[in-house]
Coordinates of C-alpha atoms in Angstrom, one line a residue:
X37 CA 116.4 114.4 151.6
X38 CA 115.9 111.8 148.8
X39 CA 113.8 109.3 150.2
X40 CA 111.3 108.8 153.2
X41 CA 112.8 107.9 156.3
X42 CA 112.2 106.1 159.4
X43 CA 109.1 104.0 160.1
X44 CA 107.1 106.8 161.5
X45 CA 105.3 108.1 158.3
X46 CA 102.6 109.9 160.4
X47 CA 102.8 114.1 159.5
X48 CA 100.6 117.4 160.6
X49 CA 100.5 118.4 157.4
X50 CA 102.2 117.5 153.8
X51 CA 102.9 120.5 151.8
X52 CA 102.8 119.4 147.5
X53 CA 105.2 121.9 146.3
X54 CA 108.1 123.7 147.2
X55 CA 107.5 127.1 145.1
X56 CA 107.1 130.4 146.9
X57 CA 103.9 129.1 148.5
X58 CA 104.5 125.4 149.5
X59 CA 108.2 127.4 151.3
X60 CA 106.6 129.5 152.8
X61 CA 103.6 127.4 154.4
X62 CA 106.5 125.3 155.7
X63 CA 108.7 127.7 157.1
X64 CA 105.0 128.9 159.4
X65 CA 104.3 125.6 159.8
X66 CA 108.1 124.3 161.1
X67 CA 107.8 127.2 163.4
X68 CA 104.9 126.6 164.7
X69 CA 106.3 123.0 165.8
X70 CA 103.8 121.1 163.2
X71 CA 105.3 118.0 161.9
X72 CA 105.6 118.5 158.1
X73 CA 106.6 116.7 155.3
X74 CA 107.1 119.1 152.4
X75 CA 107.1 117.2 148.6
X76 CA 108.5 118.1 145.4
X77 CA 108.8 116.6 142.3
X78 CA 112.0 118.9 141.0
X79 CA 115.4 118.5 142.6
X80 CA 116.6 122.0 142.5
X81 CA 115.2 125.3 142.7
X82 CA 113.7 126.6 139.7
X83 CA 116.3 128.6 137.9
X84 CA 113.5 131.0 135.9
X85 CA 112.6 134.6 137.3
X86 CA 109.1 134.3 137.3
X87 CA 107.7 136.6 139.6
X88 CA 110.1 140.0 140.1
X89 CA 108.0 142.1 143.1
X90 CA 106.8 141.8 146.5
X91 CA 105.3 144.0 148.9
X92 CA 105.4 145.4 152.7
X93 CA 102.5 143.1 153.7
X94 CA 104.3 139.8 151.8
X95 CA 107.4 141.2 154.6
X96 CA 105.5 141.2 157.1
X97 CA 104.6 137.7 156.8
X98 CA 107.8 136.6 155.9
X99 CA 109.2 138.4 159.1
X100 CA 106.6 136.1 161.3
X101 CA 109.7 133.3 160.6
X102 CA 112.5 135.6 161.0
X103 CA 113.8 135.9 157.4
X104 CA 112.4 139.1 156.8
X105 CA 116.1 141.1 157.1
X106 CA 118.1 138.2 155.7
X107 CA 115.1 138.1 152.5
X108 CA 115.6 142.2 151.9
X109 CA 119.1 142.1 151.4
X110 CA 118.4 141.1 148.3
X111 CA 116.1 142.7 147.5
X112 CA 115.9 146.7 145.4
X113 CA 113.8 148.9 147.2
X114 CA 111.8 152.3 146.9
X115 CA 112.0 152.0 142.9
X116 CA 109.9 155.1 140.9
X117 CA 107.4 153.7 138.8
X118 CA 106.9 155.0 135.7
X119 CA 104.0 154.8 132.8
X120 CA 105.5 156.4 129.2
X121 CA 104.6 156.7 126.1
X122 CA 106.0 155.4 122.3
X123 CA 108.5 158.0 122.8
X124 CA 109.4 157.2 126.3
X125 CA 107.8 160.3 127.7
X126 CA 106.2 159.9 131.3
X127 CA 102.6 160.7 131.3
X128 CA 102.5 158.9 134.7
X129 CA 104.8 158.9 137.7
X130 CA 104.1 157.3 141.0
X131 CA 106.3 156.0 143.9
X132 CA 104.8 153.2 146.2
X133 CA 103.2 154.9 149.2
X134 CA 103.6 152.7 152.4
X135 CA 100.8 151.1 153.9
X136 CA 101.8 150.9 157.3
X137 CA 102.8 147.1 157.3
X138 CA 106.8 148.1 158.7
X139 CA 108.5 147.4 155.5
X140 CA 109.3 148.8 152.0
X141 CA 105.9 149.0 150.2
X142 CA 107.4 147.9 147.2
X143 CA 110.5 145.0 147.1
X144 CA 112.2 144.1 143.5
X145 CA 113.3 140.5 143.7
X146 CA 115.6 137.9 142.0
X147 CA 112.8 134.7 142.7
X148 CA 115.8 131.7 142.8
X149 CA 117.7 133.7 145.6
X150 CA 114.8 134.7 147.3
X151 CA 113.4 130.7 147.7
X152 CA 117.2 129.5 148.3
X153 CA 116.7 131.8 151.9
X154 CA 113.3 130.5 152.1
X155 CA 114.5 127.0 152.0
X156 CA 116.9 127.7 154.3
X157 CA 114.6 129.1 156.4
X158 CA 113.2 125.4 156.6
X159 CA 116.0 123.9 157.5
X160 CA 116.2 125.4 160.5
X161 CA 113.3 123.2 161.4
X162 CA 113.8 119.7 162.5
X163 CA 110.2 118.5 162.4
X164 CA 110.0 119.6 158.9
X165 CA 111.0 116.9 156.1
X166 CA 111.6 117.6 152.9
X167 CA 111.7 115.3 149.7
X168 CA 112.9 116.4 146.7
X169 CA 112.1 114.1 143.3
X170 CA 109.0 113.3 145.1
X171 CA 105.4 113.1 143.7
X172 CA 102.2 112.5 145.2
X173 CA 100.3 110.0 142.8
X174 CA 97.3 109.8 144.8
X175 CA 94.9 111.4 147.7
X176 CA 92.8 108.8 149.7
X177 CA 91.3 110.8 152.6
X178 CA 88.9 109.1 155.5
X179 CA 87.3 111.0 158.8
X180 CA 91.2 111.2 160.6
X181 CA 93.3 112.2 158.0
X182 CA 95.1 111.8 154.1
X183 CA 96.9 109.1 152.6
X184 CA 99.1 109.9 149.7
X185 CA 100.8 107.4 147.8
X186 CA 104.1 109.3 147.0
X187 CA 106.7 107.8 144.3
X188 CA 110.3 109.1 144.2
X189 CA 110.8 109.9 140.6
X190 CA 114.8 109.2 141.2
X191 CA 114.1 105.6 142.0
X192 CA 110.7 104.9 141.1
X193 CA 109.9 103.9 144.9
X194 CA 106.6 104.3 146.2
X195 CA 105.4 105.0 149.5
X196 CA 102.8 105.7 151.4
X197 CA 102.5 108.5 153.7
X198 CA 99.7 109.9 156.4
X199 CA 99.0 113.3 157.0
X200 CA 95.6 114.7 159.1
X201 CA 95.7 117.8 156.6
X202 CA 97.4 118.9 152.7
X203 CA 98.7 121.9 151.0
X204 CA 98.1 121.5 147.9
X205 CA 100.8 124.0 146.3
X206 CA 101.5 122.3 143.0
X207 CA 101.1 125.5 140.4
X208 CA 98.4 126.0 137.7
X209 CA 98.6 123.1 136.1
X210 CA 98.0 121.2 140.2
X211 CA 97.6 117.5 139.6
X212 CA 96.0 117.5 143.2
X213 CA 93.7 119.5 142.3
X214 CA 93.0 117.5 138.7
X215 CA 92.5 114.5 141.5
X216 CA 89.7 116.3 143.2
X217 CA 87.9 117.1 140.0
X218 CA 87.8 120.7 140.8
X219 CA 87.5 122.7 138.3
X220 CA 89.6 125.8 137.4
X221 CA 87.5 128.7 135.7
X222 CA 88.3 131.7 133.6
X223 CA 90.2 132.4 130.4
X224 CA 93.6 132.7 129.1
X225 CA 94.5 135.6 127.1
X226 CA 95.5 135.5 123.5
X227 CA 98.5 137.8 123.8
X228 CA 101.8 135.7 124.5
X229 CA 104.5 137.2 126.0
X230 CA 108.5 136.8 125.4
X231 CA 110.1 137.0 129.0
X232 CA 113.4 137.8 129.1
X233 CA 115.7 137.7 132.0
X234 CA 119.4 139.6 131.7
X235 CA 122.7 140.4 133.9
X236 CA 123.4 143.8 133.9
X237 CA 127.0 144.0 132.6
X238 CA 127.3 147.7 131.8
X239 CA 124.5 149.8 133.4
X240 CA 122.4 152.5 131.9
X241 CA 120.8 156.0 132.2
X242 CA 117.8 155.3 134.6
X243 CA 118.2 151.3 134.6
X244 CA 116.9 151.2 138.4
X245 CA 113.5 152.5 137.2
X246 CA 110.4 150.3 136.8
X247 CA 108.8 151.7 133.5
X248 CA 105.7 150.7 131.8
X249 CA 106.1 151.3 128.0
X250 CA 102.7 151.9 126.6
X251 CA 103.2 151.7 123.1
X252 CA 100.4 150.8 121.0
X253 CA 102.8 149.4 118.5
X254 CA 104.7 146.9 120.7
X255 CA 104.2 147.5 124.8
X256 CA 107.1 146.7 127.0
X257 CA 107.8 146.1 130.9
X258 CA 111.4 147.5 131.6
X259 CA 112.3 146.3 135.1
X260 CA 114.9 146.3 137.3
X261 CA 115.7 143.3 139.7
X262 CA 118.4 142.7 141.9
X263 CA 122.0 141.0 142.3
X264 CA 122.8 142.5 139.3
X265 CA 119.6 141.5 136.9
X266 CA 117.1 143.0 135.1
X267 CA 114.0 142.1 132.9
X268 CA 112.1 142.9 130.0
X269 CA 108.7 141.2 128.4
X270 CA 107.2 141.9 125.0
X271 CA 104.1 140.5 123.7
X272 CA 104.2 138.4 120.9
X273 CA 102.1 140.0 118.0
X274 CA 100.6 138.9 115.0
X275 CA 103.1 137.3 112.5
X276 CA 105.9 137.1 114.3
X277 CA 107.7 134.2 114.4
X278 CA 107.2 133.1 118.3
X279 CA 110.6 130.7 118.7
X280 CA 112.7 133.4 116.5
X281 CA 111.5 136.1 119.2
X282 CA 113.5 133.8 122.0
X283 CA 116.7 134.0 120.4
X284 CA 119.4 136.5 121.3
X285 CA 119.6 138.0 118.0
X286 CA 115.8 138.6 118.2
X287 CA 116.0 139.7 121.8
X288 CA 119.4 142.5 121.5
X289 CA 116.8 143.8 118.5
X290 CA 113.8 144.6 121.2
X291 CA 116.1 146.3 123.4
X292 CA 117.5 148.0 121.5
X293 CA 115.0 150.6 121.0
X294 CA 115.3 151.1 124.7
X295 CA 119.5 152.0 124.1
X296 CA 120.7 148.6 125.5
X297 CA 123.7 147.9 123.8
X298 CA 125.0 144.2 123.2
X299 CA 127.7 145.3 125.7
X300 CA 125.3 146.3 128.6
X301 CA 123.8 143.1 128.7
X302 CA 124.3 139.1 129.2
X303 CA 120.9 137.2 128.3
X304 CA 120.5 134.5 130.8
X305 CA 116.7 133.3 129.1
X306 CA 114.2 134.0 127.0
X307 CA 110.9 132.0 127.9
X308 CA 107.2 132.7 125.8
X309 CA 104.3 132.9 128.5
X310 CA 100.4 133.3 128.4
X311 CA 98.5 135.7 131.0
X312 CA 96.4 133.6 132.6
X313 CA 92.7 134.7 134.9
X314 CA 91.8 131.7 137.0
X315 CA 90.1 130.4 140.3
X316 CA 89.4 127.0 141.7
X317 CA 85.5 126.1 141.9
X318 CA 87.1 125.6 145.8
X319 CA 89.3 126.1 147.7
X320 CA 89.2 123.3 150.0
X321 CA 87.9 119.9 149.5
X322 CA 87.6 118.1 153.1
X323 CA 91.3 118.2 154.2
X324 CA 93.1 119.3 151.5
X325 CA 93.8 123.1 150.8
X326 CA 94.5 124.5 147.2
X327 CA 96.9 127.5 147.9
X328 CA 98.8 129.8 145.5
X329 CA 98.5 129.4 141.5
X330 CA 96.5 125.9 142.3
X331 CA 93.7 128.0 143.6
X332 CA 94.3 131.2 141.6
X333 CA 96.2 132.7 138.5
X334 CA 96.3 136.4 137.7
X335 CA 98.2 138.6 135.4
X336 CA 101.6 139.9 136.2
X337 CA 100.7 143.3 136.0
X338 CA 100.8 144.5 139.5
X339 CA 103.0 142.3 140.9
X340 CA 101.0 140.1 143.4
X341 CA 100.6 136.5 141.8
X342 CA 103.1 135.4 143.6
X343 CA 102.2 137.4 146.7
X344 CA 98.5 136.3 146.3
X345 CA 100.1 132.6 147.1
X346 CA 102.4 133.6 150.4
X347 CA 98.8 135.4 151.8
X348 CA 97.2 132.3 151.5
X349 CA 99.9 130.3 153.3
X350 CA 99.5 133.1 156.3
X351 CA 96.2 132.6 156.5
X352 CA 95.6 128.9 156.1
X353 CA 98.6 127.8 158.5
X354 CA 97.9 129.9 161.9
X355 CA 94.8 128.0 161.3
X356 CA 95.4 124.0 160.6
X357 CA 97.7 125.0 163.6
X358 CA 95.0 126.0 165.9
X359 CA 92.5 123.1 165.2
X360 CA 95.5 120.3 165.2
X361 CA 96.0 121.7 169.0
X362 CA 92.4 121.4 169.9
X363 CA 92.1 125.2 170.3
X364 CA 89.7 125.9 168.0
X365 CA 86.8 124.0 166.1
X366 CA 87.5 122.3 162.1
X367 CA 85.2 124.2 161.1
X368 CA 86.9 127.3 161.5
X369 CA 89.2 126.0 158.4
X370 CA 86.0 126.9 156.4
X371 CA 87.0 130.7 156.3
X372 CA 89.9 130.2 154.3
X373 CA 88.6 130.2 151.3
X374 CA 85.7 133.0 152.5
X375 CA 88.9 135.2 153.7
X376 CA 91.1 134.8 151.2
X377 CA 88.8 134.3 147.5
X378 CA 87.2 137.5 147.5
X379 CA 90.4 139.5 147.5
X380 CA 92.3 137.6 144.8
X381 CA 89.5 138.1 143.4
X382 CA 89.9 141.8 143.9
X383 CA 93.3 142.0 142.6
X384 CA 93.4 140.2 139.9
X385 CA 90.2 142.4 138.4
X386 CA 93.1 145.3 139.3
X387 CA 95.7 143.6 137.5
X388 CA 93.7 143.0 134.5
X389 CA 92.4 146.6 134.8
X390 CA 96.1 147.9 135.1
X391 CA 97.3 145.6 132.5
X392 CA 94.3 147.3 129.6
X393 CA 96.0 150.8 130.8
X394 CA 99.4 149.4 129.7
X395 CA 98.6 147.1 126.6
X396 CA 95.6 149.3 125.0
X397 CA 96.3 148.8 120.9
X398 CA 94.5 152.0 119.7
X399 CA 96.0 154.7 118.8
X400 CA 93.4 157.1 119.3
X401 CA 92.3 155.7 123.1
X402 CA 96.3 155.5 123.5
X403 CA 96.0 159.8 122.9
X404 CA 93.1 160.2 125.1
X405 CA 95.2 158.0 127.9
X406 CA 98.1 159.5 127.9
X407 CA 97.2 163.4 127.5
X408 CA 94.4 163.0 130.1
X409 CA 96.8 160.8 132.5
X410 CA 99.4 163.6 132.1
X411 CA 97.4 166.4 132.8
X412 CA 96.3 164.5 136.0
X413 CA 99.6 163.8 136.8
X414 CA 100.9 167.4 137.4
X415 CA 98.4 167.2 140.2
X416 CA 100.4 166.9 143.1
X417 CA 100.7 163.4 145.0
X418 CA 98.1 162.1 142.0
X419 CA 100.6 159.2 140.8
X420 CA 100.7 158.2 144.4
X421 CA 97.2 158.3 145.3
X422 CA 96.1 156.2 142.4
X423 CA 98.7 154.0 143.1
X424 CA 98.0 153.2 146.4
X425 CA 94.2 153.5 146.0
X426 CA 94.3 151.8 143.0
X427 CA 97.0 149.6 142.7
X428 CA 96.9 146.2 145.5
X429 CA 93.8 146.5 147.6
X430 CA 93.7 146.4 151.0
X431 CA 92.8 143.1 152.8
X432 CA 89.4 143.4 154.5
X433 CA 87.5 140.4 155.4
X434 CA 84.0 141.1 155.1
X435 CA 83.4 137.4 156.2
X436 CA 85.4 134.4 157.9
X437 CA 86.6 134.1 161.5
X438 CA 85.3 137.6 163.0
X439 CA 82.9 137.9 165.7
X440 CA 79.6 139.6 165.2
X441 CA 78.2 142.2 165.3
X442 CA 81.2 143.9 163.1
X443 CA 82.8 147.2 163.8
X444 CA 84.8 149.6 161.8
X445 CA 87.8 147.5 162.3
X446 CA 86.6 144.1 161.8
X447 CA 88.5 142.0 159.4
X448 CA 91.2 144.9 159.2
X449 CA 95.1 143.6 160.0
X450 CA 96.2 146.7 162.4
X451 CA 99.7 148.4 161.3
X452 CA 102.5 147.5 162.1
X453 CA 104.8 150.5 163.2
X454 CA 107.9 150.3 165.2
X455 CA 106.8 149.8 169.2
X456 CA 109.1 150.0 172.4
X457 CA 108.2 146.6 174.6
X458 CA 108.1 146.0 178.0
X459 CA 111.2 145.5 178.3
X460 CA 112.4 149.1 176.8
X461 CA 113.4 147.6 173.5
X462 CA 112.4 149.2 170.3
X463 CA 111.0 146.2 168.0
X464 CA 108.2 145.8 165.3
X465 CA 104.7 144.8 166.4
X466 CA 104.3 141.8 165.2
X467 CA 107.5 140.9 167.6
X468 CA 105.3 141.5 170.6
X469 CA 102.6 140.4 169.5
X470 CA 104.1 137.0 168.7
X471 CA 101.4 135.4 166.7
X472 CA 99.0 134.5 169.3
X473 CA 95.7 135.8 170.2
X474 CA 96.2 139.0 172.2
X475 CA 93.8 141.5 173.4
X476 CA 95.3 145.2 172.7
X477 CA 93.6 147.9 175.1
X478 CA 94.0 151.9 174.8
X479 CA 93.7 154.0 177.7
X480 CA 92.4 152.5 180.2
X481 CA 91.6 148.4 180.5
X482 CA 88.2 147.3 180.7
X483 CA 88.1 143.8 181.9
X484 CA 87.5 141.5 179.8
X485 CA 85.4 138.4 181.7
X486 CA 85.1 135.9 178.3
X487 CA 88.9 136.7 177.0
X488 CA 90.4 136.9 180.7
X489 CA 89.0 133.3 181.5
X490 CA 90.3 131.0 178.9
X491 CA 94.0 132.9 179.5
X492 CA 94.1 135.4 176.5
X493 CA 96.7 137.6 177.1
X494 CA 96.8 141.5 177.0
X495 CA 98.9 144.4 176.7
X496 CA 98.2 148.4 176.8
X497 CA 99.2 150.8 174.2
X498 CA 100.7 153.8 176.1
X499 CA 101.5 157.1 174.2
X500 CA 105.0 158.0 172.6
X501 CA 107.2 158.6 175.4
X502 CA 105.9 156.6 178.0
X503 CA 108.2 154.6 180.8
X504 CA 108.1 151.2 179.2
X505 CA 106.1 148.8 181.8
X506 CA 105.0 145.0 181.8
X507 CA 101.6 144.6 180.1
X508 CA 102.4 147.7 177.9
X509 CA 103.8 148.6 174.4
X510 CA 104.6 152.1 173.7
X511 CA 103.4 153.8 170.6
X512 CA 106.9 154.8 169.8
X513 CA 105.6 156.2 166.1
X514 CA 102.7 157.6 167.1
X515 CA 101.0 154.9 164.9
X516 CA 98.7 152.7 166.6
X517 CA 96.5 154.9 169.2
X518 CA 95.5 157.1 166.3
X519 CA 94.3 154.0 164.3
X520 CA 92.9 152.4 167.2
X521 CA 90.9 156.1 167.8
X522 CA 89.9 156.3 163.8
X523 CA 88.3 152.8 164.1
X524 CA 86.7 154.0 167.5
X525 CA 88.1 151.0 169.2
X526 CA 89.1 151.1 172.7
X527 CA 89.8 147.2 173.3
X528 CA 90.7 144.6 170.0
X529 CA 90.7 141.2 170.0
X530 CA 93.2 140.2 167.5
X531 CA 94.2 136.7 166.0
X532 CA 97.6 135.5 165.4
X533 CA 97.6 136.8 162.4
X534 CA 97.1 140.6 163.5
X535 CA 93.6 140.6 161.8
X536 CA 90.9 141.9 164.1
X537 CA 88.7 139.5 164.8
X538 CA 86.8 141.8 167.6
X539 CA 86.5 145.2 169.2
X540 CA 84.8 147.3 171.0
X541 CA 84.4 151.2 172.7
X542 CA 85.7 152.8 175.6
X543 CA 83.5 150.7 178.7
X544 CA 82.1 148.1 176.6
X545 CA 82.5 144.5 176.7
X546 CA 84.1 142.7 173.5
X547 CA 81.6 139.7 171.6
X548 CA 83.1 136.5 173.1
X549 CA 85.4 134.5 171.4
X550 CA 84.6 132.3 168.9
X551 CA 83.2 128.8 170.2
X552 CA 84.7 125.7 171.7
X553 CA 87.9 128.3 171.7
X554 CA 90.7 126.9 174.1
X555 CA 94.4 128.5 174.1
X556 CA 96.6 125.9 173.5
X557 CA 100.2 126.1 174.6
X558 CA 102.6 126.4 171.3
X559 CA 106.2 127.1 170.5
X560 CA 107.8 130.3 170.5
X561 CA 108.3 131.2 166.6
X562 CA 111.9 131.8 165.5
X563 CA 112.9 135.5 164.8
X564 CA 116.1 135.6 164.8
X565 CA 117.3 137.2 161.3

């Protein structure tokens, strides 16, 4: 759309910012039957490959909107990873391990296709209005809601718009956040980077590999992406001439060391980039959210800046949802920022870890690396388990929305496995579960006074092979009643969002849920891929 329309100016929520966070907070939120307006200043997607992975959890929540299937079409999948040396010799192999989340652990991606789904994604939502060439000025909130002044940078027309919460999803450099004077802390490295994003004209030997070159001399990432793409990125070191290193002359010279011929390759663009370790002083300033590379900005090195941005939209939206329909308190909006900081916290100390590993300048601790990492290696499954142990960390909310006292699986997002429903269809999880609180029983039900009042609804994991039945899911993978046992956790209380917020034992009653809590009735999200 290009300008604001109607007389009604009135939203749910404004999204700032139409990136991989702002779409993906408005395709929840259109689902969820929120009215949104969504604003951003550019009129077209960004053409730039910035981020090139995903992950199996990212899916997941991508699959809570039904774009999942449509999204991994275009998508490479189960890619080797590979850590070498200045003569290209492995002295690390490891292949992504799944975590249980129903998708491939690892996703390569090709960012302007994947946001054109995403966007329309959106578009199947009515209630959801977009504005492209669109830029929030200024923030003015009061006790009901947010007025923006929004200006159409096509036109120059200003309006004014209400919303009772904000998204602020406006990248690093987030004027809303600049508004709010909250500060963004941390350091950006010295290293610069040359990005360089091709079309694969003529393949190569091992092209559809991800490889790590850890050359003290000059490190490289070597990447595939998909639809026919693929990406390398070289620091810039000292005395080299930064603006030469972007032209294709400078570029066929850098790959060339890898054997990429002129005639394998078209270069689409060469863009210089700083790594960047940042948080927000907050994550929430009275109404207005900071999500994605406003609140955070990590390294590249393991993939999950990007990611880190679509988690926050998961776990901020189920929320402004619940409170805008009265079922639970504001203040539960407060554990956003206590869910989601510590863990970007988390990974970006992994992705700077990961990134010394690959960058290290010495030769001598370059030696000790790669012998010692190769003698490992031949241990069998080693690449893997340091890779999965190592490499994203798990999601566990040690604080936030969970009831107390906590248990072995509080704050832990169950698995996802491949379940037969009550109706004897074989589905994912999450399609039963239908983001809603649920209460999930094993064996058999203990009632539930505090959960059964207010209308929470249940359903009973039966073993693999069971007669489907209403109230049941069948453990077709044999998945969830072993997890459920490991976690010694008979009865679960989960939120929409498939975290555990309670549980409890065989016989025992679960902690009640959290205050002033009242199920509100809500649309059924779209699936349909």
């Amino acid at each position: 759309m290009s300008g604001v329309s109607g007389e009604d100016n009135d939203y749910d929520v404004a999204v700032i910012g139409y990136g991989p966070t702002g779409v993906t907070a408005a395709n929840l939120l259109g689902a969820m039957g929120l009215r949104v307006v969504v604003l951003e200043r550019d009129a077209e997607i960004y053409t730039r490959a910035r981020a090139i992975s995903t992950d199996e959890e990212v899916m997941r929540i991508w699959q809570r909107v039904g774009l999942a299937e449509r999204l991994e079409r275009d998508m490479l999948t189960e890619r080797p990873l590979d850590f070498v040396d200045a003569r290209g010799r492995p002295f690390l192999c490891a292949h992504p391990t799944p975590r249980g989340h129903g998708h491939p652990p690892q996703l390569f991606i090709y960012q302007p296709a994947l946001e054109r789904v995403l966007r329309d994604g959106v578009a199947r939502h009515p209630n959801v209005e977009v504005l492209l060439r669109h830029e929030c000025l200024r923030l003015r909130q009061d006790s009901d809601g947010v007025e923006l002044t929004v200006v159409g940078t096509a036109d120059d027309s200003v309006h004014r718009l209400r919303a009772s919460y904000v998204i602020a999803a406006d990248g690093g450099s987030s004027l809303i956040r600049s508004q709010l004077n909250v500060g963004y802390e941390g350091r950006t490295y010295e290293d610069r980077w040359v990005v360089i994003d091709t079309e694969m004209i003529k393949p190569w030997p091992d092209h559809d590999r991800l490889r790590f070159h850890c050359d003290p001399a000059r490190p490289a990432v070597d990447c595939p992406t998909p639809l026919g793409h693929h990406r390398w990125e070289f620091p810039i070191l000292p005395g080299d001439d930064e603006t030469y290193l972007t032209t294709d002359e400078a570029v066929y010279a850098l790959v060339a060391r890898y054997g990429i011929s002129r005639d394998s390759i078209r270069i689409l663009r060469a863009t210089v980039y700083s790594h960047h370790v940042r948080f927000a002083a907050r994550f929430r300033v009275g109404r207005v959210f900071l999500a994605g590379d406003a609140a955070h900005a990590m390294p590249p090195w393991i993939g999950q800046g990007m990611a880190a941005g679509v988690r926050d939209a998961a776990n901020l939206c189920w929320k402004l949802d619940a409170v805008l329909r009265g079922e639970l308190p504001e203040t539960v909006l407060n554990s956003y920022e206590a869910e989601r900081k510590p863990h970007v916290r988390e990974v970006t100390e992994r992705a700077v870890f990961v990134g010394r590993i690959i960058t290290e300048r010495r030769r001598p601790v370059a030696a000790v690396r790669n012998s010692g990492l190769r003698v490992l290696n031949r241990v069998p499954g080693f690449g893997d388990w340091l890779q999965d142990s190592n490499w994203i960390p798990v999601a566990r909310y040690a604080t936030g929305l969970q009831a107390r006292p906590r248990t072995k699986a509080s704050g832990r997002q169950i698995p996802q496995p491949w379940v037969t429903g009550p109706d004897g269809v074989r589905v994912r999880l999450d399609d039963v579960l239908g983001n809603r609180w649920l209460l999930l029983h094993s064996g058999s039900v203990t009632p539930q006074p505090a959960w059964d009042r207010p209308g929470v609804s249940s359903l009973t994991v039966t073993p693999a092979g069971s007669r489907p039945a209403e109230g049941t899911l069948v453990d077709s993978d044999g998945v969830l009643l072993p997890w459920l046992a490991r976690h010694r956790a008979a009865t679960l209380a989960l939120r929409p969002d498939a975290y555990v917020y309670a549980a409890a034992p065989a016989g025992a009653q679960l902690p009640p849920p959290p205050g002033d809590f009242t199920p509100a009735a809500r649309p059924t999200a779209t699936t349909t891929q």
